[in-house]
């Protein structure tokens, strides 16, 4: 069961809140429609329930608020807006990536594809899907972790009748298995046709809380749609005969002069009338017309026929058909849901929380607890998620291929004149370029690691940004470092093979200081990848990551080289031995060479510039992203 109690959104610039003291329930085993016109606060209600917006109130999912649920994806499946997937990613790849985020086996992706009818489109790109197929993928994403509750915002908007019927059939099937379904809609006919319970809101406040049958009887009226070239004459005849027979029949002329809507009659009676008077009829069909919700001024004490508002909305009776039906009426009035006043909110909160009182703001008045906007959680399997995110699109393979081809071409050109040092030839780094192609490629892949997350936030439904979690950050750093090292090794091997093929095998020889060169090359590629990743995470755009990588040789290195050097330089010989004495560690003598190689890398102008840049970016990332309590 889902219980929303006292939901109230934060006021902005003196405007009334989009949601004002809203309380309702959505039971297990049924489909509940949240009905309201555009701007009535439906989407804001869902966002408050999911703790995506600040405000007041509490929503219990089977007795627990969302931030108390250990694995929210396994409790609540959400559809807000479009599927935030990379258009170049395949349908199956998108779902498998989300499987890693939700902590479910990858085989679950094929199961939900079969359930939503996309099993034959698993290898199709997301960007090529039609609206109906996109909605099926969205529903598959919501069902991925087999949640108990589904929350969907206008899921059938823009769909043709056949696709909408299929979607609502899926929602009813989920409810029949004991799940809870809550979706928003602006169409009363859709709510009456597909939901078992209808909650009507307007201006963020509750208007009616009814079962579907009561809603249909009190809100919708049957009518006969008539189209005739002599509509005006036919309308006069129908009205005259109804008055003569003392029958309650209402004839409404539509905007089109050839169309009528007749309430209180039937197709057979209207057809007989038209036949008797020799009037042609081009259309004659039964329809359901919407009478519209009872209007209620924002600050008024009147909710409409059968609705009362005594300042705190003490009770809320459903809309009634006639002027004098009131609450008792003819027995069709639905039982009112829990009251939405302050006292009722406190009582309902205590009942839903097992006797615990909600948070209090002051000693004198009990108010609904605050809703704090909490950042989305990171993936449960961050490394697997990051690998699927990285290799699920063609841009990664394309960047690696371009880097290898460019490096091989630059190496062959550099080796032609014979003046460039062999290490520069192997890594394809001429003096004219600020960085070698491998470093630029590693930096671009690192920048895309966070840049694509903010552009296509697959982890955070409705939040618009990627969650900042330590586990996700460490996974991105580890995967980007591994990709950078692999790319650096591939560049050296491809360049060496290109030189052997073009100039023979005598040109490529293993240098004596290979360990120091390997450490320098690894530090450069990994450092560029991390610089691009952290800068993109701070500024939330890929271009910022690329700019941070280029700033190292273009800005930082000239600044470091411009610093006046001392006339005499001190030697760092013996540093490994002094470090061993300081830390009381007994590492192998071979490790001394690695320590000295690392020190030489950092002492190089490029290494110093990269180290300073990474230090600044790490501090900026911690300040902007991991403020407050650090969470895994």
Coordinates of C-alpha atoms in Angstrom, one line a residue, residues 12-267:
X12 CA 8.3 30.1 -4.4
X13 CA 8.4 33.9 -4.5
X14 CA 5.1 34.2 -2.6
X15 CA 3.1 32.0 -5.0
X16 CA 0.8 29.4 -3.6
X17 CA 2.3 25.9 -3.3
X18 CA 1.8 23.6 -6.3
X19 CA 0.7 20.9 -3.8
X20 CA -1.2 21.9 -0.7
X21 CA -1.9 19.5 2.2
X22 CA -2.6 16.5 -0.1
X23 CA -3.5 13.1 1.5
X24 CA -4.6 10.0 -0.3
X25 CA -3.9 6.2 -0.5
X26 CA -3.3 3.8 -3.3
X27 CA -4.1 0.3 -2.3
X28 CA -2.2 -2.9 -3.2
X29 CA -3.8 -5.0 -5.9
X30 CA -5.4 -2.1 -7.7
X31 CA -4.6 0.7 -10.2
X32 CA -5.1 4.2 -8.9
X33 CA -5.3 7.2 -11.2
X34 CA -4.3 10.7 -10.0
X35 CA -6.6 12.9 -12.2
X36 CA -6.3 16.6 -12.7
X37 CA -6.0 19.2 -15.5
X38 CA -2.6 20.5 -16.7
X39 CA -1.0 22.6 -13.9
X40 CA -3.0 20.9 -11.1
X41 CA 0.1 19.6 -9.3
X42 CA 0.1 16.0 -10.5
X43 CA 3.8 15.8 -11.4
X44 CA 4.8 17.8 -8.3
X45 CA 2.9 15.3 -6.2
X46 CA 4.9 12.4 -7.6
X47 CA 8.1 14.3 -7.1
X48 CA 7.3 15.0 -3.5
X49 CA 6.4 11.3 -3.0
X50 CA 9.8 10.3 -4.5
X51 CA 11.7 12.9 -2.4
X52 CA 12.8 14.7 -5.6
X53 CA 11.5 18.1 -4.4
X54 CA 11.7 19.8 -1.0
X55 CA 8.5 20.3 0.9
X56 CA 6.5 18.8 3.8
X57 CA 4.7 15.6 4.2
X58 CA 5.5 11.9 4.1
X59 CA 4.9 9.0 1.8
X60 CA 4.9 5.5 3.1
X61 CA 5.6 2.6 0.8
X62 CA 4.3 -0.5 2.6
X63 CA 4.9 1.4 5.9
X64 CA 8.3 2.9 5.2
X65 CA 9.4 6.2 3.7
X66 CA 11.5 6.0 0.6
X67 CA 14.8 7.0 2.3
X68 CA 14.3 4.2 4.7
X69 CA 14.1 1.6 2.0
X70 CA 17.4 -0.3 1.5
X71 CA 17.0 -0.8 -2.2
X72 CA 14.5 1.7 -3.6
X73 CA 14.6 0.3 -7.1
X74 CA 13.3 -3.0 -5.8
X75 CA 10.4 -1.3 -4.0
X76 CA 9.4 1.5 -6.4
X77 CA 9.5 1.6 -10.2
X78 CA 9.4 5.1 -11.6
X79 CA 8.5 6.6 -15.0
X80 CA 8.9 10.4 -15.1
X81 CA 9.3 11.9 -18.6
X82 CA 11.2 10.1 -21.3
X83 CA 13.7 7.3 -21.0
X84 CA 17.1 9.1 -20.3
X85 CA 19.1 6.7 -22.4
X86 CA 21.9 7.4 -24.8
X87 CA 20.4 7.4 -28.3
X88 CA 23.2 5.2 -29.7
X89 CA 22.8 2.6 -27.0
X90 CA 20.9 -0.5 -27.8
X91 CA 17.7 -1.4 -26.0
X92 CA 19.2 -4.5 -24.4
X93 CA 22.4 -2.6 -23.5
X94 CA 20.4 0.1 -21.7
X95 CA 18.6 -2.5 -19.7
X96 CA 21.7 -4.5 -18.8
X97 CA 23.4 -1.3 -17.7
X98 CA 20.4 -0.6 -15.4
X99 CA 20.5 -4.2 -14.2
X100 CA 24.0 -3.5 -12.8
X101 CA 22.7 -0.3 -11.2
X102 CA 19.8 -2.1 -9.6
X103 CA 21.9 -5.1 -8.5
X104 CA 19.9 -7.7 -10.5
X105 CA 21.2 -10.3 -12.9
X106 CA 21.8 -9.2 -16.5
X107 CA 19.4 -12.0 -17.6
X108 CA 16.6 -9.9 -16.1
X109 CA 16.9 -7.6 -19.1
X110 CA 15.8 -10.3 -21.6
X111 CA 12.9 -11.3 -19.3
X112 CA 11.4 -7.8 -19.2
X113 CA 12.0 -7.3 -22.9
X114 CA 9.8 -10.4 -23.4
X115 CA 7.2 -9.1 -21.0
X116 CA 6.8 -5.7 -22.7
X117 CA 7.0 -7.1 -26.3
X118 CA 10.4 -5.8 -27.3
X119 CA 12.2 -9.1 -27.5
X120 CA 12.8 -8.7 -31.2
X121 CA 14.1 -5.1 -30.8
X122 CA 16.8 -5.8 -28.3
X123 CA 19.6 -4.8 -30.7
X124 CA 17.8 -1.6 -32.0
X125 CA 19.2 1.8 -31.0
X126 CA 17.2 3.9 -28.5
X127 CA 17.2 6.9 -30.8
X128 CA 15.4 5.0 -33.5
X129 CA 12.4 3.9 -31.4
X130 CA 8.9 5.2 -32.0
X131 CA 6.9 6.8 -29.2
X132 CA 5.1 3.5 -28.5
X133 CA 8.3 1.5 -28.4
X134 CA 9.9 4.1 -26.2
X135 CA 7.1 3.8 -23.7
X136 CA 7.5 0.1 -23.7
X137 CA 11.2 0.5 -22.9
X138 CA 10.3 3.0 -20.1
X139 CA 7.9 0.4 -18.6
X140 CA 10.6 -2.3 -18.9
X141 CA 13.0 0.0 -17.0
X142 CA 10.5 0.5 -14.3
X143 CA 9.8 -3.2 -14.0
X144 CA 13.5 -4.2 -14.1
X145 CA 14.0 -4.8 -10.4
X146 CA 10.5 -6.4 -10.0
X147 CA 9.2 -3.5 -7.7
X148 CA 6.0 -3.7 -5.7
X149 CA 4.9 -0.2 -6.5
X150 CA 4.8 1.5 -9.9
X151 CA 4.6 5.3 -10.1
X152 CA 4.1 6.7 -13.6
X153 CA 3.6 10.2 -14.9
X154 CA 1.2 10.4 -17.9
X155 CA 2.4 7.0 -19.3
X156 CA -0.2 6.9 -22.1
X157 CA 0.3 10.5 -23.3
X158 CA 0.7 10.7 -27.1
X159 CA 0.0 7.0 -27.6
X160 CA -2.5 5.6 -30.1
X161 CA -5.5 3.8 -28.7
X162 CA -4.0 0.3 -29.3
X163 CA -0.7 1.1 -27.5
X164 CA -2.6 2.9 -24.6
X165 CA -4.8 -0.2 -24.1
X166 CA -1.7 -2.4 -24.1
X167 CA 0.0 -0.2 -21.5
X168 CA -3.0 -0.1 -19.2
X169 CA -3.4 -3.9 -19.5
X170 CA 0.2 -4.3 -18.3
X171 CA -0.5 -2.0 -15.3
X172 CA -3.6 -4.0 -14.4
X173 CA -1.6 -7.3 -14.7
X174 CA 1.0 -5.8 -12.3
X175 CA -1.8 -4.9 -9.9
X176 CA -3.5 -8.3 -10.2
X177 CA -0.2 -9.9 -8.9
X178 CA -0.6 -7.8 -5.7
X179 CA 1.4 -4.7 -6.7
X180 CA 0.4 -1.1 -6.3
X181 CA 0.1 1.1 -9.4
X182 CA -0.3 4.9 -9.3
X183 CA -0.3 6.9 -12.5
X184 CA -1.3 10.5 -13.5
X185 CA -3.6 11.5 -16.3
X186 CA -5.6 14.5 -17.4
X187 CA -8.3 12.4 -19.2
X188 CA -11.3 11.4 -17.1
X189 CA -12.4 8.8 -19.6
X190 CA -9.0 7.2 -19.4
X191 CA -9.1 7.2 -15.6
X192 CA -12.6 5.7 -15.5
X193 CA -11.7 3.0 -18.1
X194 CA -8.4 1.8 -16.8
X195 CA -8.3 2.5 -13.0
X196 CA -10.0 0.9 -10.1
X197 CA -9.7 4.0 -8.0
X198 CA -9.6 7.7 -9.0
X199 CA -8.1 10.6 -6.9
X200 CA -9.1 13.9 -8.4
X201 CA -7.0 17.0 -7.5
X202 CA -7.0 20.6 -8.6
X203 CA -4.7 23.4 -7.7
X204 CA -2.7 20.9 -5.7
X205 CA -5.7 20.0 -3.3
X206 CA -7.9 17.0 -3.1
X207 CA -11.3 17.3 -4.8
X208 CA -12.6 13.7 -4.7
X209 CA -11.4 10.3 -3.7
X210 CA -13.6 7.7 -5.3
X211 CA -13.9 4.2 -6.6
X212 CA -14.0 4.0 -10.4
X213 CA -17.7 3.1 -10.5
X214 CA -18.7 6.0 -8.4
X215 CA -16.4 8.3 -10.3
X216 CA -17.9 7.3 -13.6
X217 CA -21.5 7.8 -12.3
X218 CA -20.8 11.2 -10.7
X219 CA -18.3 12.7 -13.1
X220 CA -19.1 11.2 -16.5
X221 CA -22.4 11.3 -18.3
X222 CA -23.5 9.1 -21.2
X223 CA -24.5 10.9 -24.4
X224 CA -25.4 10.2 -28.0
X225 CA -23.2 11.8 -30.6
X226 CA -25.2 12.8 -33.7
X227 CA -23.9 14.2 -37.0
X228 CA -26.4 15.4 -39.6
X229 CA -26.4 18.1 -42.3
X230 CA -29.7 19.2 -40.7
X231 CA -28.4 19.3 -37.1
X232 CA -30.3 22.5 -36.1
X233 CA -33.6 21.2 -37.3
X234 CA -33.0 17.8 -35.7
X235 CA -32.1 19.4 -32.4
X236 CA -35.3 21.4 -32.4
X237 CA -37.4 18.3 -33.1
X238 CA -35.7 16.3 -30.3
X239 CA -36.2 19.1 -27.8
X240 CA -39.9 19.6 -28.8
X241 CA -40.7 15.9 -28.5
X242 CA -38.9 15.6 -25.2
X243 CA -40.9 18.5 -23.7
X244 CA -44.1 16.9 -25.1
X245 CA -43.3 13.6 -23.4
X246 CA -42.0 15.3 -20.3
X247 CA -38.6 13.7 -20.5
X248 CA -35.4 15.2 -19.3
X249 CA -33.4 15.4 -22.5
X250 CA -30.6 18.0 -23.1
X251 CA -29.4 18.8 -26.6
X252 CA -26.0 20.6 -27.0
X253 CA -24.8 21.9 -30.4
X254 CA -21.1 21.4 -30.8
X255 CA -18.7 23.8 -32.3
X256 CA -19.3 22.2 -35.7
X257 CA -22.9 23.1 -36.8
X258 CA -23.4 19.5 -38.1
X259 CA -22.7 17.8 -34.7
X260 CA -25.0 17.3 -31.7
X261 CA -24.5 15.9 -28.2
X262 CA -27.8 14.5 -26.8
X263 CA -28.0 13.7 -23.0
X264 CA -30.8 11.6 -21.6
X265 CA -31.7 9.7 -24.8
X266 CA -30.5 6.7 -26.8
X267 CA -29.4 5.9 -30.3

